[in-house]
């Protein structure tokens, strides 16, 4: 039995569910990109024989667009061209591509942290969904770092272990949305 293929297939099946639950939330497109990225990447690999990791920078960039509040089309077009040029330039260097993906996904992480801090500061609440999304993003970065540090042996094992853990996040995001649960943070001010 090919365990990595089983984990990847199960992950693809599970991650189809969160966009359904996230429909009409601000994170719907984020989960659509997550749900479609692996099936698209693996379809390209199996039909055209193009290595799948070459498309991760583009998919990660789409995640940034999906959760960003920046509505400047010109900025997104320039950024997309920049991402495509760098991806094309370093496509034969697997290690550089993974490092580049790690940098791009770090932007996703910082956007999630920013949104979490905004809710904490403005409404004095800690949102369960954003906390889970933060841990999901951290796990993605750890997977990419593991691949970058040890591409062919332990990095691949760490990658699939992380993917297995992320299956549980997919299940959680099939039930939990941004509107599900927030915890009040009380502030006691001393006079």
PDB file of N, CA and C in Angstrom, residues 37-94:
ATOM      1  N   UNK A  37      -6.556  23.386  -5.286  1.00  0.00           N
ATOM      2  CA  UNK A  37      -5.133  23.418  -5.644  1.00  0.00           C
ATOM      3  C   UNK A  37      -4.531  22.032  -5.828  1.00  0.00           C
ATOM      4  N   UNK A  38      -4.717  21.129  -4.882  1.00  0.00           N
ATOM      5  CA  UNK A  38      -4.131  19.791  -5.042  1.00  0.00           C
ATOM      6  C   UNK A  38      -4.726  19.022  -6.215  1.00  0.00           C
ATOM      7  N   UNK A  39      -6.055  18.989  -6.378  1.00  0.00           N
ATOM      8  CA  UNK A  39      -6.577  18.274  -7.554  1.00  0.00           C
ATOM      9  C   UNK A  39      -6.065  18.851  -8.884  1.00  0.00           C
ATOM     10  N   UNK A  40      -5.965  20.177  -8.976  1.00  0.00           N
ATOM     11  CA  UNK A  40      -5.464  20.792 -10.214  1.00  0.00           C
ATOM     12  C   UNK A  40      -3.994  20.453 -10.417  1.00  0.00           C
ATOM     13  N   UNK A  41      -3.205  20.614  -9.365  1.00  0.00           N
ATOM     14  CA  UNK A  41      -1.771  20.352  -9.469  1.00  0.00           C
ATOM     15  C   UNK A  41      -1.498  18.889  -9.826  1.00  0.00           C
ATOM     16  N   UNK A  42      -2.189  17.976  -9.167  1.00  0.00           N
ATOM     17  CA  UNK A  42      -1.947  16.556  -9.453  1.00  0.00           C
ATOM     18  C   UNK A  42      -2.509  16.141 -10.814  1.00  0.00           C
ATOM     19  N   UNK A  43      -3.586  16.771 -11.244  1.00  0.00           N
ATOM     20  CA  UNK A  43      -4.105  16.490 -12.592  1.00  0.00           C
ATOM     21  C   UNK A  43      -3.102  16.910 -13.651  1.00  0.00           C
ATOM     22  N   UNK A  44      -2.504  18.077 -13.458  1.00  0.00           N
ATOM     23  CA  UNK A  44      -1.476  18.545 -14.404  1.00  0.00           C
ATOM     24  C   UNK A  44      -0.297  17.583 -14.406  1.00  0.00           C
ATOM     25  N   UNK A  45       0.083  17.131 -13.222  1.00  0.00           N
ATOM     26  CA  UNK A  45       1.219  16.203 -13.133  1.00  0.00           C
ATOM     27  C   UNK A  45       0.920  14.877 -13.848  1.00  0.00           C
ATOM     28  N   UNK A  46      -0.258  14.311 -13.578  1.00  0.00           N
ATOM     29  CA  UNK A  46      -0.567  12.998 -14.153  1.00  0.00           C
ATOM     30  C   UNK A  46      -0.937  13.045 -15.630  1.00  0.00           C
ATOM     31  N   UNK A  47      -1.451  14.179 -16.110  1.00  0.00           N
ATOM     32  CA  UNK A  47      -1.808  14.265 -17.528  1.00  0.00           C
ATOM     33  C   UNK A  47      -0.683  14.815 -18.399  1.00  0.00           C
ATOM     34  N   UNK A  48       0.035  15.833 -17.885  1.00  0.00           N
ATOM     35  CA  UNK A  48       1.073  16.474 -18.686  1.00  0.00           C
ATOM     36  C   UNK A  48       2.495  16.134 -18.246  1.00  0.00           C
ATOM     37  N   UNK A  49       2.620  15.524 -17.065  1.00  0.00           N
ATOM     38  CA  UNK A  49       3.933  15.152 -16.568  1.00  0.00           C
ATOM     39  C   UNK A  49       4.741  16.308 -16.015  1.00  0.00           C
ATOM     40  N   UNK A  50       4.106  17.452 -15.776  1.00  0.00           N
ATOM     41  CA  UNK A  50       4.803  18.618 -15.232  1.00  0.00           C
ATOM     42  C   UNK A  50       4.828  18.485 -13.710  1.00  0.00           C
ATOM     43  N   UNK A  51       6.011  18.659 -13.122  1.00  0.00           N
ATOM     44  CA  UNK A  51       6.157  18.527 -11.665  1.00  0.00           C
ATOM     45  C   UNK A  51       5.202  19.470 -10.934  1.00  0.00           C
ATOM     46  N   UNK A  52       4.539  18.934  -9.937  1.00  0.00           N
ATOM     47  CA  UNK A  52       3.499  19.680  -9.235  1.00  0.00           C
ATOM     48  C   UNK A  52       4.029  20.843  -8.411  1.00  0.00           C
ATOM     49  N   UNK A  53       5.240  20.726  -7.857  1.00  0.00           N
ATOM     50  CA  UNK A  53       5.738  21.782  -6.982  1.00  0.00           C
ATOM     51  C   UNK A  53       5.935  23.106  -7.716  1.00  0.00           C
ATOM     52  N   UNK A  54       5.979  23.087  -9.038  1.00  0.00           N
ATOM     53  CA  UNK A  54       6.167  24.321  -9.804  1.00  0.00           C
ATOM     54  C   UNK A  54       4.951  25.239  -9.741  1.00  0.00           C
ATOM     55  N   UNK A  55       3.803  24.687  -9.340  1.00  0.00           N
ATOM     56  CA  UNK A  55       2.571  25.469  -9.297  1.00  0.00           C
ATOM     57  C   UNK A  55       2.232  25.979  -7.896  1.00  0.00           C
ATOM     58  N   UNK A  56       2.969  25.536  -6.887  1.00  0.00           N
ATOM     59  CA  UNK A  56       2.672  25.966  -5.522  1.00  0.00           C
ATOM     60  C   UNK A  56       2.799  27.470  -5.301  1.00  0.00           C
ATOM     61  N   UNK A  57       3.799  28.151  -5.877  1.00  0.00           N
ATOM     62  CA  UNK A  57       3.836  29.611  -5.667  1.00  0.00           C
ATOM     63  C   UNK A  57       2.582  30.314  -6.181  1.00  0.00           C
ATOM     64  N   UNK A  58       2.068  29.865  -7.302  1.00  0.00           N
ATOM     65  CA  UNK A  58       0.871  30.484  -7.883  1.00  0.00           C
ATOM     66  C   UNK A  58      -0.335  30.230  -6.988  1.00  0.00           C
ATOM     67  N   UNK A  59      -0.497  28.989  -6.527  1.00  0.00           N
ATOM     68  CA  UNK A  59      -1.628  28.651  -5.659  1.00  0.00           C
ATOM     69  C   UNK A  59      -1.534  29.393  -4.325  1.00  0.00           C
ATOM     70  N   UNK A  60      -0.328  29.517  -3.801  1.00  0.00           N
ATOM     71  CA  UNK A  60      -0.141  30.231  -2.542  1.00  0.00           C
ATOM     72  C   UNK A  60      -0.452  31.716  -2.723  1.00  0.00           C
ATOM     73  N   UNK A  61      -0.065  32.268  -3.865  1.00  0.00           N
ATOM     74  CA  UNK A  61      -0.379  33.667  -4.158  1.00  0.00           C
ATOM     75  C   UNK A  61      -1.898  33.866  -4.218  1.00  0.00           C
ATOM     76  N   UNK A  62      -2.610  32.910  -4.772  1.00  0.00           N
ATOM     77  CA  UNK A  62      -4.074  33.001  -4.815  1.00  0.00           C
ATOM     78  C   UNK A  62      -4.665  33.002  -3.403  1.00  0.00           C
ATOM     79  N   UNK A  63      -4.028  32.287  -2.475  1.00  0.00           N
ATOM     80  CA  UNK A  63      -4.482  32.304  -1.080  1.00  0.00           C
ATOM     81  C   UNK A  63      -4.331  33.705  -0.484  1.00  0.00           C
ATOM     82  N   UNK A  64      -3.231  34.361  -0.819  1.00  0.00           N
ATOM     83  CA  UNK A  64      -3.014  35.726  -0.317  1.00  0.00           C
ATOM     84  C   UNK A  64      -4.115  36.647  -0.835  1.00  0.00           C
ATOM     85  N   UNK A  65      -4.391  36.568  -2.125  1.00  0.00           N
ATOM     86  CA  UNK A  65      -5.438  37.418  -2.711  1.00  0.00           C
ATOM     87  C   UNK A  65      -6.787  37.134  -2.060  1.00  0.00           C
ATOM     88  N   UNK A  66      -7.068  35.858  -1.770  1.00  0.00           N
ATOM     89  CA  UNK A  66      -8.383  35.484  -1.249  1.00  0.00           C
ATOM     90  C   UNK A  66      -8.662  36.012   0.149  1.00  0.00           C
ATOM     91  N   UNK A  67      -7.623  36.242   0.963  1.00  0.00           N
ATOM     92  CA  UNK A  67      -7.891  36.729   2.322  1.00  0.00           C
ATOM     93  C   UNK A  67      -7.424  38.157   2.552  1.00  0.00           C
ATOM     94  N   UNK A  68      -6.899  38.775   1.539  1.00  0.00           N
ATOM     95  CA  UNK A  68      -6.425  40.145   1.689  1.00  0.00           C
ATOM     96  C   UNK A  68      -7.565  41.128   1.475  1.00  0.00           C
ATOM     97  N   UNK A  69      -7.470  42.251   2.149  1.00  0.00           N
ATOM     98  CA  UNK A  69      -8.478  43.304   1.990  1.00  0.00           C
ATOM     99  C   UNK A  69      -8.049  44.359   0.982  1.00  0.00           C
ATOM    100  N   UNK A  70      -6.930  44.138   0.326  1.00  0.00           N
ATOM    101  CA  UNK A  70      -6.427  45.109  -0.642  1.00  0.00           C
ATOM    102  C   UNK A  70      -7.185  44.929  -1.958  1.00  0.00           C
ATOM    103  N   UNK A  71      -7.801  45.987  -2.428  1.00  0.00           N
ATOM    104  CA  UNK A  71      -8.609  45.914  -3.649  1.00  0.00           C
ATOM    105  C   UNK A  71      -7.951  46.597  -4.843  1.00  0.00           C
ATOM    106  N   UNK A  72      -6.664  46.773  -4.816  1.00  0.00           N
ATOM    107  CA  UNK A  72      -5.970  47.452  -5.907  1.00  0.00           C
ATOM    108  C   UNK A  72      -5.565  46.435  -6.968  1.00  0.00           C
ATOM    109  N   UNK A  73      -6.290  46.444  -8.076  1.00  0.00           N
ATOM    110  CA  UNK A  73      -6.040  45.474  -9.142  1.00  0.00           C
ATOM    111  C   UNK A  73      -4.635  45.594  -9.721  1.00  0.00           C
ATOM    112  N   UNK A  74      -4.174  46.811  -9.827  1.00  0.00           N
ATOM    113  CA  UNK A  74      -2.843  47.022 -10.404  1.00  0.00           C
ATOM    114  C   UNK A  74      -1.763  46.348  -9.548  1.00  0.00           C
ATOM    115  N   UNK A  75      -1.886  46.465  -8.235  1.00  0.00           N
ATOM    116  CA  UNK A  75      -0.940  45.835  -7.319  1.00  0.00           C
ATOM    117  C   UNK A  75      -0.969  44.315  -7.476  1.00  0.00           C
ATOM    118  N   UNK A  76      -2.164  43.743  -7.587  1.00  0.00           N
ATOM    119  CA  UNK A  76      -2.286  42.287  -7.730  1.00  0.00           C
ATOM    120  C   UNK A  76      -1.706  41.815  -9.056  1.00  0.00           C
ATOM    121  N   UNK A  77      -1.924  42.581 -10.106  1.00  0.00           N
ATOM    122  CA  UNK A  77      -1.388  42.192 -11.423  1.00  0.00           C
ATOM    123  C   UNK A  77       0.138  42.234 -11.402  1.00  0.00           C
ATOM    124  N   UNK A  78       0.693  43.313 -10.852  1.00  0.00           N
ATOM    125  CA  UNK A  78       2.155  43.418 -10.760  1.00  0.00           C
ATOM    126  C   UNK A  78       2.712  42.286  -9.891  1.00  0.00           C
ATOM    127  N   UNK A  79       2.060  42.018  -8.777  1.00  0.00           N
ATOM    128  CA  UNK A  79       2.504  40.940  -7.886  1.00  0.00           C
ATOM    129  C   UNK A  79       2.417  39.588  -8.574  1.00  0.00           C
ATOM    130  N   UNK A  80       1.343  39.351  -9.304  1.00  0.00           N
ATOM    131  CA  UNK A  80       1.176  38.070 -10.012  1.00  0.00           C
ATOM    132  C   UNK A  80       2.272  37.880 -11.055  1.00  0.00           C
ATOM    133  N   UNK A  81       2.569  38.937 -11.787  1.00  0.00           N
ATOM    134  CA  UNK A  81       3.637  38.859 -12.791  1.00  0.00           C
ATOM    135  C   UNK A  81       4.975  38.577 -12.109  1.00  0.00           C
ATOM    136  N   UNK A  82       5.223  39.248 -11.006  1.00  0.00           N
ATOM    137  CA  UNK A  82       6.444  39.040 -10.236  1.00  0.00           C
ATOM    138  C   UNK A  82       6.558  37.580  -9.776  1.00  0.00           C
ATOM    139  N   UNK A  83       5.479  37.041  -9.229  1.00  0.00           N
ATOM    140  CA  UNK A  83       5.454  35.637  -8.756  1.00  0.00           C
ATOM    141  C   UNK A  83       5.711  34.689  -9.927  1.00  0.00           C
ATOM    142  N   UNK A  84       5.059  34.926 -11.052  1.00  0.00           N
ATOM    143  CA  UNK A  84       5.239  34.055 -12.217  1.00  0.00           C
ATOM    144  C   UNK A  84       6.676  34.102 -12.739  1.00  0.00           C
ATOM    145  N   UNK A  85       7.251  35.295 -12.788  1.00  0.00           N
ATOM    146  CA  UNK A  85       8.630  35.423 -13.279  1.00  0.00           C
ATOM    147  C   UNK A  85       9.600  34.683 -12.356  1.00  0.00           C
ATOM    148  N   UNK A  86       9.460  34.894 -11.058  1.00  0.00           N
ATOM    149  CA  UNK A  86      10.349  34.201 -10.120  1.00  0.00           C
ATOM    150  C   UNK A  86      10.131  32.691 -10.186  1.00  0.00           C
ATOM    151  N   UNK A  87       8.877  32.260 -10.233  1.00  0.00           N
ATOM    152  CA  UNK A  87       8.582  30.820 -10.308  1.00  0.00           C
ATOM    153  C   UNK A  87       9.188  30.206 -11.560  1.00  0.00           C
ATOM    154  N   UNK A  88       9.060  30.893 -12.669  1.00  0.00           N
ATOM    155  CA  UNK A  88       9.611  30.382 -13.926  1.00  0.00           C
ATOM    156  C   UNK A  88      11.138  30.364 -13.880  1.00  0.00           C
ATOM    157  N   UNK A  89      11.726  31.406 -13.287  1.00  0.00           N
ATOM    158  CA  UNK A  89      13.185  31.522 -13.227  1.00  0.00           C
ATOM    159  C   UNK A  89      13.808  30.421 -12.372  1.00  0.00           C
ATOM    160  N   UNK A  90      13.160  30.087 -11.268  1.00  0.00           N
ATOM    161  CA  UNK A  90      13.756  29.099 -10.356  1.00  0.00           C
ATOM    162  C   UNK A  90      13.083  27.729 -10.436  1.00  0.00           C
ATOM    163  N   UNK A  91      12.295  27.489 -11.474  1.00  0.00           N
ATOM    164  CA  UNK A  91      11.529  26.246 -11.534  1.00  0.00           C
ATOM    165  C   UNK A  91      12.393  24.985 -11.549  1.00  0.00           C
ATOM    166  N   UNK A  92      13.618  25.068 -12.035  1.00  0.00           N
ATOM    167  CA  UNK A  92      14.471  23.886 -12.062  1.00  0.00           C
ATOM    168  C   UNK A  92      15.187  23.674 -10.729  1.00  0.00           C
ATOM    169  N   UNK A  93      15.144  24.668  -9.865  1.00  0.00           N
ATOM    170  CA  UNK A  93      15.775  24.583  -8.541  1.00  0.00           C
ATOM    171  C   UNK A  93      14.709  24.294  -7.489  1.00  0.00           C
ATOM    172  N   UNK A  94      14.500  23.020  -7.196  1.00  0.00           N
ATOM    173  CA  UNK A  94      13.444  22.613  -6.269  1.00  0.00           C
ATOM    174  C   UNK A  94      13.594  23.277  -4.910  1.00  0.00           C
TER     175      UNK A  94
END
